[in-house]
Amino acid sequence: DTEVTQTPKHLVMGMTNKKSLKCEQHMGHRAMYWYKQKAKKPPELMFVYSYEKLSINESVPSRFSPECPNSSLLNLHLHALQPEDSALYLCASSPRGKSAGNEQFFGPGTRLTVL
Amino acid sequence: AQKVTQAQTEISVVEKEDVTLDCVYETRDTTYYLFWYKQPPSGELVFLIRRNSFDEQNEISGRYSWNFQKSTSSFNFTITASQVVDSAVYFCALRSGGSNYKLTFGKGTLLTVNP
């Protein structure tokens, strides 16, 4: 099973809402990632968890809060977002921690619209 | 600092034509990894290939082939006998330990294969 799943597929939220994005993988991978992708741009790294510990935070605003409850799950909690946060949010995982040689496997993404 | 350049923003071909997507990279690390990903309109990034800096062998997988040339810092991707299903954005990416394992993407090339 080489699949990363993400829910929901689409999300529309107001600027005062709190919502969460979920990501799951059952490949035994030990690193998980959140990326943000705006239209016609490459993905931008937000967070990396390696062996369930937050390893990299790319100076992401605190209105985005990641959580890794266990090795298979990754959440992204959203609060007080701005319209410019509207984007495709991609989750990825890689087999052996965050080391350079790992390929990352991506989920289908959550398309987020902030009104 | 590392950088990936995909000079071709958009390419349009007719089905069954061969097409080459260019990728030029910059890094100061002697050990690094290069990747190609495909992103169809559905949004999911699909991993295609990983190449290690110490392995300059070219690779062929069905209609896909990759030409890695360290002398010119290039990692080009050729699709032979293109098909409509090949239409997607293709990203070349670079990762090395010196970058804290961050995956650096090129800006992507939008390939449109017309029937």
Tab-separated table of N, CA and C in Angstrom, chain B residues 11-19 63 79 81-88 90 110-115:
chain	number	residue	atom	x	y	z
B	11	ILE	N	5.146	23.520	-22.454
B	11	ILE	CA	5.459	22.841	-23.703
B	11	ILE	C	4.163	22.219	-24.219
B	12	SER	N	3.934	22.353	-25.512
B	12	SER	CA	2.758	21.735	-26.122
B	12	SER	C	3.217	20.858	-27.267
B	13	VAL	N	2.778	19.612	-27.271
B	13	VAL	CA	3.148	18.672	-28.332
B	13	VAL	C	1.894	17.949	-28.805
B	14	VAL	N	2.060	17.279	-29.919
B	14	VAL	CA	0.984	16.432	-30.440
B	14	VAL	C	1.291	14.994	-30.034
B	15	GLU	N	0.246	14.260	-29.767
B	15	GLU	CA	0.398	12.871	-29.350
B	15	GLU	C	1.375	12.127	-30.262
B	16	LYS	N	2.167	11.270	-29.650
B	16	LYS	CA	3.181	10.414	-30.266
B	16	LYS	C	4.501	11.133	-30.517
B	17	GLU	N	4.542	12.432	-30.295
B	17	GLU	CA	5.826	13.122	-30.392
B	17	GLU	C	6.660	12.787	-29.158
B	18	ASP	N	7.983	12.843	-29.307
B	18	ASP	CA	8.883	12.758	-28.169
B	18	ASP	C	9.079	14.161	-27.599
B	19	VAL	N	9.249	14.238	-26.272
B	19	VAL	CA	9.430	15.547	-25.646
B	19	VAL	C	10.447	15.428	-24.521
B	63	ARG	N	8.153	4.367	-21.352
B	63	ARG	CA	8.307	5.484	-22.297
B	63	ARG	C	9.129	6.632	-21.688
B	79	ILE	N	10.074	11.962	-22.537
B	79	ILE	CA	8.915	11.086	-22.729
B	79	ILE	C	8.879	10.729	-24.213
B	81	ALA	N	7.061	8.982	-27.462
B	81	ALA	CA	5.701	8.671	-27.942
B	81	ALA	C	4.663	9.163	-26.940
B	82	SER	N	4.639	10.457	-26.726
B	82	SER	CA	3.785	11.047	-25.691
B	82	SER	C	2.313	10.699	-25.896
B	83	GLN	N	1.590	10.696	-24.786
B	83	GLN	CA	0.163	10.398	-24.802
B	83	GLN	C	-0.583	11.516	-24.066
B	84	VAL	N	-1.863	11.626	-24.326
B	84	VAL	CA	-2.674	12.662	-23.689
B	84	VAL	C	-2.586	12.565	-22.168
B	85	VAL	N	-2.490	11.351	-21.646
B	85	VAL	CA	-2.427	11.164	-20.183
B	85	VAL	C	-1.122	11.688	-19.580
B	86	ASP	N	-0.157	12.013	-20.425
B	86	ASP	CA	1.087	12.594	-19.926
B	86	ASP	C	0.933	14.082	-19.621
B	87	SER	N	-0.175	14.662	-20.000
B	87	SER	CA	-0.405	16.084	-19.741
B	87	SER	C	-0.422	16.334	-18.240
B	88	ALA	N	0.456	17.212	-17.787
B	88	ALA	CA	0.610	17.465	-16.354
B	88	ALA	C	1.674	18.548	-16.183
B	90	TYR	N	5.271	18.992	-14.527
B	90	TYR	CA	6.375	18.148	-14.098
B	90	TYR	C	7.375	19.009	-13.318
B	110	LEU	N	4.730	22.880	-17.512
B	110	LEU	CA	3.399	22.399	-17.884
B	110	LEU	C	3.476	21.762	-19.261
B	111	LEU	N	3.243	20.475	-19.310
B	111	LEU	CA	3.247	19.735	-20.576
B	111	LEU	C	1.814	19.473	-21.001
B	112	THR	N	1.473	19.893	-22.203
B	112	THR	CA	0.167	19.605	-22.772
B	112	THR	C	0.369	18.736	-23.997
B	113	VAL	N	-0.256	17.560	-23.980
B	113	VAL	CA	-0.188	16.653	-25.124
B	113	VAL	C	-1.558	16.677	-25.785
B	114	ASN	N	-1.572	17.139	-27.016
B	114	ASN	CA	-2.831	17.263	-27.752
B	114	ASN	C	-3.088	16.042	-28.626
B	115	PRO	N	-4.343	15.614	-28.724
B	115	PRO	CA	-4.642	14.435	-29.544
B	115	PRO	C	-4.414	14.708	-31.021
